[in-house]
Coordinates of C-alpha atoms in Angstrom, one line a residue:
Chain A
M1 CA -139.3 -21.2 -1.7
T2 CA -138.8 -18.2 -3.4
T3 CA -140.4 -15.2 -2.9
S4 CA -142.9 -15.4 -6.1
Q5 CA -144.4 -18.5 -4.5
S6 CA -144.4 -17.1 -1.1
V7 CA -146.5 -14.4 -2.6
I8 CA -149.0 -17.3 -4.4
T9 CA -149.1 -19.3 -0.4
I10 CA -149.9 -15.8 0.8
L11 CA -152.6 -15.9 -1.9
V12 CA -153.7 -18.9 -2.0
V13 CA -154.3 -18.8 2.3
V14 CA -156.4 -14.8 1.4
L15 CA -158.1 -16.5 -1.2
G16 CA -159.4 -19.2 1.1
T17 CA -160.4 -17.4 4.4
M18 CA -162.2 -14.8 2.0
L19 CA -164.0 -17.6 0.2
T20 CA -165.6 -18.4 3.7
R21 CA -166.1 -15.0 5.1
F22 CA -167.8 -14.6 1.8
L23 CA -169.5 -17.5 1.0
P24 CA -172.4 -17.3 3.0
F25 CA -173.7 -14.2 2.0
I26 CA -173.4 -14.9 -2.0
I27 CA -175.1 -18.4 -1.0
F28 CA -178.2 -17.2 1.1
P29 CA -179.2 -13.5 -0.2
E30 CA -181.6 -12.3 2.6
G31 CA -184.8 -15.0 4.0
K32 CA -182.4 -18.4 2.0
T33 CA -182.2 -21.1 5.6
P34 CA -179.5 -22.3 5.5
P35 CA -179.5 -26.6 4.8
K36 CA -179.8 -28.3 8.3
F37 CA -176.5 -29.9 7.2
I38 CA -174.4 -27.4 6.9
T39 CA -176.3 -26.2 11.1
Y40 CA -175.0 -28.9 12.4
L41 CA -171.1 -28.3 10.5
G42 CA -171.4 -25.4 11.4
G43 CA -172.1 -26.9 15.5
V44 CA -169.4 -30.0 14.8
L45 CA -166.1 -28.4 13.2
P46 CA -165.1 -25.6 15.4
Y47 CA -164.0 -28.1 18.2
A48 CA -162.4 -31.2 15.5
V49 CA -161.1 -28.3 13.9
I50 CA -159.2 -26.8 17.2
G51 CA -157.7 -30.8 17.7
L52 CA -156.5 -30.6 13.9
L53 CA -153.8 -28.0 14.9
V54 CA -152.6 -29.2 18.3
I55 CA -152.1 -32.1 16.3
Y56 CA -150.5 -29.6 13.5
C57 CA -148.1 -28.8 15.5
L58 CA -146.7 -31.1 17.1
K59 CA -146.4 -32.9 13.5
G60 CA -142.2 -32.9 13.1
A61 CA -141.8 -33.1 17.3
V62 CA -143.2 -36.6 17.4
F63 CA -141.0 -37.7 14.9
T64 CA -137.5 -36.5 16.6
S65 CA -135.3 -38.7 19.2
Y66 CA -137.7 -37.2 22.2
H67 CA -140.8 -38.1 20.4
G68 CA -142.3 -35.0 21.6
L69 CA -141.5 -35.3 25.6
P70 CA -140.6 -31.3 26.6
E71 CA -144.1 -30.6 23.2
L72 CA -146.0 -32.9 26.4
I73 CA -144.6 -31.5 28.9
A74 CA -145.6 -28.4 28.0
I75 CA -148.6 -29.0 27.2
V76 CA -149.9 -30.3 30.2
C77 CA -148.6 -27.0 31.8
I78 CA -149.8 -24.9 30.1
I79 CA -153.4 -26.3 30.2
I80 CA -153.0 -26.6 34.7
L81 CA -151.7 -22.7 33.8
H82 CA -155.5 -22.3 31.5
K83 CA -157.8 -24.1 34.7
W84 CA -156.1 -23.5 36.8
K85 CA -156.2 -19.3 36.4
K86 CA -158.3 -19.3 33.1
N87 CA -155.7 -16.5 31.8
M88 CA -155.3 -16.5 28.0
L89 CA -152.2 -14.4 27.9
L90 CA -150.7 -16.0 31.4
S91 CA -151.1 -19.6 30.1
L92 CA -149.5 -18.8 26.5
A93 CA -146.8 -16.6 28.0
G94 CA -146.2 -19.4 30.6
G95 CA -145.7 -22.3 28.1
T96 CA -144.0 -20.7 25.0
I97 CA -141.2 -19.6 27.9
I98 CA -141.2 -23.3 30.1
Y99 CA -140.8 -25.3 26.5
M100 CA -137.5 -22.7 24.9
V101 CA -136.5 -23.5 28.8
L102 CA -136.6 -27.3 28.3
V103 CA -135.9 -27.6 24.6
Q104 CA -132.4 -24.9 25.4
T105 CA -131.9 -27.0 28.7
I106 CA -133.0 -30.2 29.7
F107 CA -133.5 -31.0 25.9
C108 CA -130.4 -29.3 23.8
Chain B
M1 CA -173.8 9.8 14.5
K2 CA -170.0 7.8 14.3
L3 CA -168.8 9.3 17.1
K4 CA -171.9 8.0 19.1
A5 CA -170.7 4.2 17.3
F6 CA -166.9 4.6 17.6
K7 CA -167.8 5.6 21.2
T8 CA -169.6 2.3 22.2
A9 CA -167.7 0.0 20.2
L10 CA -164.8 1.5 21.8
P11 CA -164.5 -0.5 25.1
Y12 CA -165.9 -3.4 24.4
T13 CA -163.0 -3.8 22.2
L14 CA -160.3 -3.0 25.6
P15 CA -160.3 -6.3 26.3
I16 CA -159.2 -8.1 23.1
C17 CA -156.8 -4.8 22.8
I18 CA -154.9 -6.7 25.1
G19 CA -154.8 -9.9 23.5
F20 CA -154.6 -9.3 19.6
L21 CA -152.1 -7.1 20.8
F22 CA -150.6 -8.8 22.6
I23 CA -151.0 -12.6 20.0
G24 CA -150.3 -10.2 17.4
M25 CA -147.1 -9.8 18.8
S26 CA -145.7 -13.0 19.4
Y27 CA -147.0 -13.4 15.7
G28 CA -144.4 -10.8 14.2
F29 CA -142.9 -11.5 16.6
L30 CA -142.1 -14.8 15.7
M31 CA -141.6 -14.3 11.7
K32 CA -139.2 -12.2 12.2
S33 CA -137.7 -14.1 14.3
K34 CA -138.3 -17.4 11.3
G35 CA -136.4 -14.3 8.8
F36 CA -139.9 -12.9 7.1
P37 CA -139.1 -8.9 6.4
L38 CA -140.9 -6.6 8.1
I39 CA -143.6 -6.5 5.6
Y40 CA -144.2 -10.3 5.5
P41 CA -146.8 -9.8 9.4
V42 CA -147.6 -6.0 7.9
V43 CA -149.5 -7.9 5.2
M44 CA -150.5 -11.5 6.3
S45 CA -152.0 -9.6 9.5
C46 CA -154.1 -6.8 7.4
F47 CA -154.8 -9.6 4.3
I48 CA -155.3 -12.0 6.3
F49 CA -156.4 -11.4 9.3
A50 CA -157.8 -14.7 10.4
G51 CA -154.9 -15.1 13.3
S52 CA -154.4 -19.2 14.0
M53 CA -154.0 -18.9 10.0
E54 CA -151.2 -16.7 9.8
F55 CA -150.0 -18.6 12.8
V56 CA -149.9 -21.7 9.8
T57 CA -148.6 -19.5 7.1
V58 CA -145.8 -18.9 8.3
N59 CA -145.0 -22.6 8.8
L60 CA -146.7 -23.3 4.6
L61 CA -144.2 -20.4 4.4
M62 CA -141.1 -22.5 5.3
T63 CA -141.9 -25.7 4.1
A64 CA -142.0 -26.9 -0.1
F65 CA -144.0 -25.2 -1.8
N66 CA -147.9 -26.3 -2.8
P67 CA -150.8 -24.0 -3.2
L68 CA -153.1 -26.6 -4.0
H69 CA -153.2 -28.1 -0.1
A70 CA -152.9 -24.6 1.4
F71 CA -156.4 -23.6 0.1
I72 CA -157.6 -26.8 1.2
L73 CA -155.5 -26.5 4.6
T74 CA -157.2 -22.9 5.0
L75 CA -161.1 -24.2 4.1
M76 CA -160.7 -26.3 6.8
V77 CA -158.9 -24.2 9.5
N78 CA -161.5 -21.1 8.8
A79 CA -164.4 -23.6 8.4
R80 CA -166.2 -22.2 10.6
H81 CA -166.1 -18.5 9.2
L82 CA -169.1 -19.8 6.8
F83 CA -171.1 -20.2 10.1
Y84 CA -170.6 -16.9 11.7
G85 CA -171.4 -16.0 8.3
I86 CA -174.3 -17.9 8.2
S87 CA -175.6 -16.0 12.3
M88 CA -175.1 -13.0 10.6
L89 CA -176.8 -12.7 7.5
D90 CA -179.7 -11.2 9.4
K91 CA -177.3 -8.7 11.3
F92 CA -175.3 -7.5 8.5
K93 CA -179.3 -6.5 6.4
N94 CA -179.6 -2.6 5.8
V95 CA -175.9 -1.9 6.9
G96 CA -174.8 -0.5 3.1
L97 CA -171.0 -0.9 1.7
K98 CA -169.3 -1.5 5.8
K99 CA -171.4 -5.0 4.8
L100 CA -168.1 -5.6 2.4
Y101 CA -165.9 -4.8 5.4
L102 CA -168.0 -6.1 7.8
I103 CA -167.4 -9.9 6.2
Y104 CA -163.7 -9.2 5.2
G105 CA -163.4 -8.3 8.6
M106 CA -165.2 -10.8 10.3
C107 CA -163.3 -12.5 12.2
D108 CA -163.8 -14.7 15.6
E109 CA -163.6 -11.2 18.2
S110 CA -165.3 -9.2 16.1
F111 CA -168.3 -11.8 15.4
S112 CA -169.1 -12.7 19.1
I113 CA -169.5 -9.1 19.6
N114 CA -171.1 -8.4 16.7
C115 CA -173.0 -11.1 17.5
T116 CA -174.0 -11.2 20.4
V117 CA -174.0 -6.9 22.5
E118 CA -177.2 -5.1 21.3
P119 CA -176.1 -1.3 21.0
P120 CA -178.8 1.6 22.6
A121 CA -180.9 1.5 20.0
D122 CA -179.9 5.3 18.9
I123 CA -176.5 4.3 18.6
D124 CA -176.5 4.4 13.9
R125 CA -176.3 -0.9 14.3
G126 CA -174.2 -0.6 10.7
W127 CA -171.7 2.2 12.6
F128 CA -171.3 0.3 15.6
M129 CA -170.3 -2.6 14.2
F130 CA -168.7 -1.9 11.9
F131 CA -165.7 -0.3 14.8
V132 CA -166.0 -3.1 16.3
T133 CA -164.3 -4.8 13.4
L134 CA -162.1 -2.1 12.6
L135 CA -160.4 -1.4 15.6
N136 CA -159.9 -5.6 16.2
Q137 CA -158.5 -4.7 13.4
I138 CA -156.5 -2.5 14.6
Y139 CA -154.8 -3.8 17.6
W140 CA -154.1 -7.0 15.6
V141 CA -151.6 -5.2 12.7
S142 CA -150.9 -3.4 15.7
G143 CA -149.1 -6.3 17.1
A144 CA -147.4 -8.0 13.9
T145 CA -146.1 -4.8 13.1
L146 CA -145.0 -4.0 16.6
G147 CA -143.7 -8.2 17.5
A148 CA -141.5 -7.0 14.5
L149 CA -140.2 -5.0 15.1
L150 CA -139.0 -6.0 18.4
G151 CA -137.4 -8.1 16.9
Y152 CA -135.3 -5.8 14.7
L153 CA -134.6 -4.7 18.5
I154 CA -134.1 -7.0 21.2
H155 CA -131.8 -10.7 20.7
F156 CA -131.7 -13.3 22.4
N157 CA -131.7 -17.2 21.8
T158 CA -135.6 -17.2 19.8
K159 CA -135.5 -21.8 19.8
G160 CA -138.8 -22.9 20.8
I161 CA -140.1 -19.7 20.6
D162 CA -142.6 -20.9 17.4
F163 CA -144.3 -22.9 20.2
V164 CA -146.7 -20.0 21.8
M165 CA -148.4 -21.7 18.4
T166 CA -149.3 -24.6 20.1
A167 CA -149.5 -23.0 23.3
L168 CA -153.0 -20.9 20.9
F169 CA -154.5 -23.9 19.9
V170 CA -154.3 -25.7 23.6
V171 CA -155.7 -22.5 24.6
M172 CA -158.6 -22.5 22.4
F173 CA -159.2 -26.3 23.3
T174 CA -159.0 -26.3 27.2
D175 CA -161.4 -24.0 27.3
Q176 CA -163.5 -25.0 23.4
W177 CA -163.8 -28.1 26.2
E178 CA -165.1 -26.4 29.5
R179 CA -167.8 -25.1 27.2
T180 CA -169.5 -27.7 26.7
A181 CA -170.6 -30.9 27.7
D182 CA -170.8 -33.2 24.8
H183 CA -166.8 -34.1 24.0
R184 CA -167.1 -36.1 20.4
P185 CA -165.8 -32.9 18.4
A186 CA -163.0 -32.4 19.9
I187 CA -162.2 -35.8 20.3
I188 CA -163.2 -36.6 16.4
G189 CA -161.0 -33.9 16.1
L190 CA -157.5 -35.3 17.8
G191 CA -158.3 -38.2 17.0
C192 CA -158.5 -38.5 13.4
S193 CA -155.5 -36.5 13.2
L194 CA -152.9 -37.8 15.6
I195 CA -153.9 -41.5 13.9
C196 CA -153.0 -39.8 10.3
L197 CA -149.9 -38.6 12.0
L198 CA -148.8 -42.0 13.4
V199 CA -150.0 -43.5 10.1
L200 CA -148.7 -41.3 6.7
G201 CA -146.2 -38.9 8.8
G202 CA -145.6 -35.6 9.1
N203 CA -145.8 -34.2 5.3
N204 CA -148.6 -36.3 4.5
F205 CA -151.2 -36.2 6.9
M206 CA -153.3 -33.2 6.5
I207 CA -155.7 -33.9 4.4
P208 CA -156.5 -37.7 4.7
A209 CA -156.9 -36.4 8.5
M210 CA -160.1 -33.2 7.1
G211 CA -161.2 -35.6 5.8
L212 CA -161.5 -38.3 8.1
I213 CA -163.3 -35.8 10.9
L214 CA -165.8 -34.5 7.6
L215 CA -166.1 -38.5 6.9
C216 CA -166.5 -39.5 11.1
F217 CA -169.3 -37.1 12.0
V218 CA -171.4 -37.3 8.6
L219 CA -171.6 -41.2 10.5
T220 CA -172.6 -39.7 13.6
K221 CA -174.7 -37.6 12.6
N222 CA -177.0 -40.3 11.3
R223 CA -175.9 -42.5 14.2
G224 CA -178.0 -38.9 16.6
A225 CA -180.5 -39.3 13.8
R226 CA -181.2 -42.0 14.4
K227 CA -182.2 -41.9 17.9
E228 CA -183.9 -39.5 17.4
T229 CA -186.4 -41.7 15.4
I230 CA -186.1 -44.4 17.8
K231 CA -187.2 -42.1 20.2

């Protein structure tokens, strides 16, 4: 990607992000209530999008020679670590280090 | 008045300070390790200011140029802001021009404080929310900058460091899973995406996956509504 393409991509992301933040205040000026379907999507979409993002992160790994095995091991470790200690920073650091060790030693 | 609001806001943001410095630093470090100059994480953390999307943008910048895909992906990933906005319509009333910054800086963490914390009666609500948002943004941008700077100083085998993004989403997924009894939305998100990935491959699955997720929600909503009428 050239520099100008990078700049355009970043601008597009900024624009998209700001659109999601400002839109409700533009559509529903003081006093107007949003329709039910929008409120419903508001309740369910955040959960689904995180699932989507997990898969997005794994999109490269699934089609490699290990079919995402090191990723799977690290993810299981993160879930166990997170359920056990309930410490976000520990889970992030622990999971990333486990993965880095895996791909640099066993699955290299 | 401003000082008092600042002093009230500060303690609420301290836990976020630790998290943002850490995640911001991993983000900055990641960008540096992928070969982006310092200005990228600084500008992106300042102007995008939506953690998940900034990580996703690193990937976007490393794949083929496709602004439409980037735009739709941004809307989808950040769609939750729409609902934060809807929840804050009332609270952001009558705060003057600060409203613009409050909306601009409405990340998940600032939203959760501003939405739930009721400042004492002698504190100006608008300034309280303003400082919560500002402090959080300062932590995040500082973290990203420090991380990128660290990338210039420390050199080690960074292979696999991008997994920090996967780890972040897995942790968020686990947290959300435990916070709710209705796992259908999470399963729909994970399942639809996985099916689309396996069928369509890594480069073309995101937009169909988003469509399929929305479709599932439309269908299950009708089912839910019908159940209610039967009752």
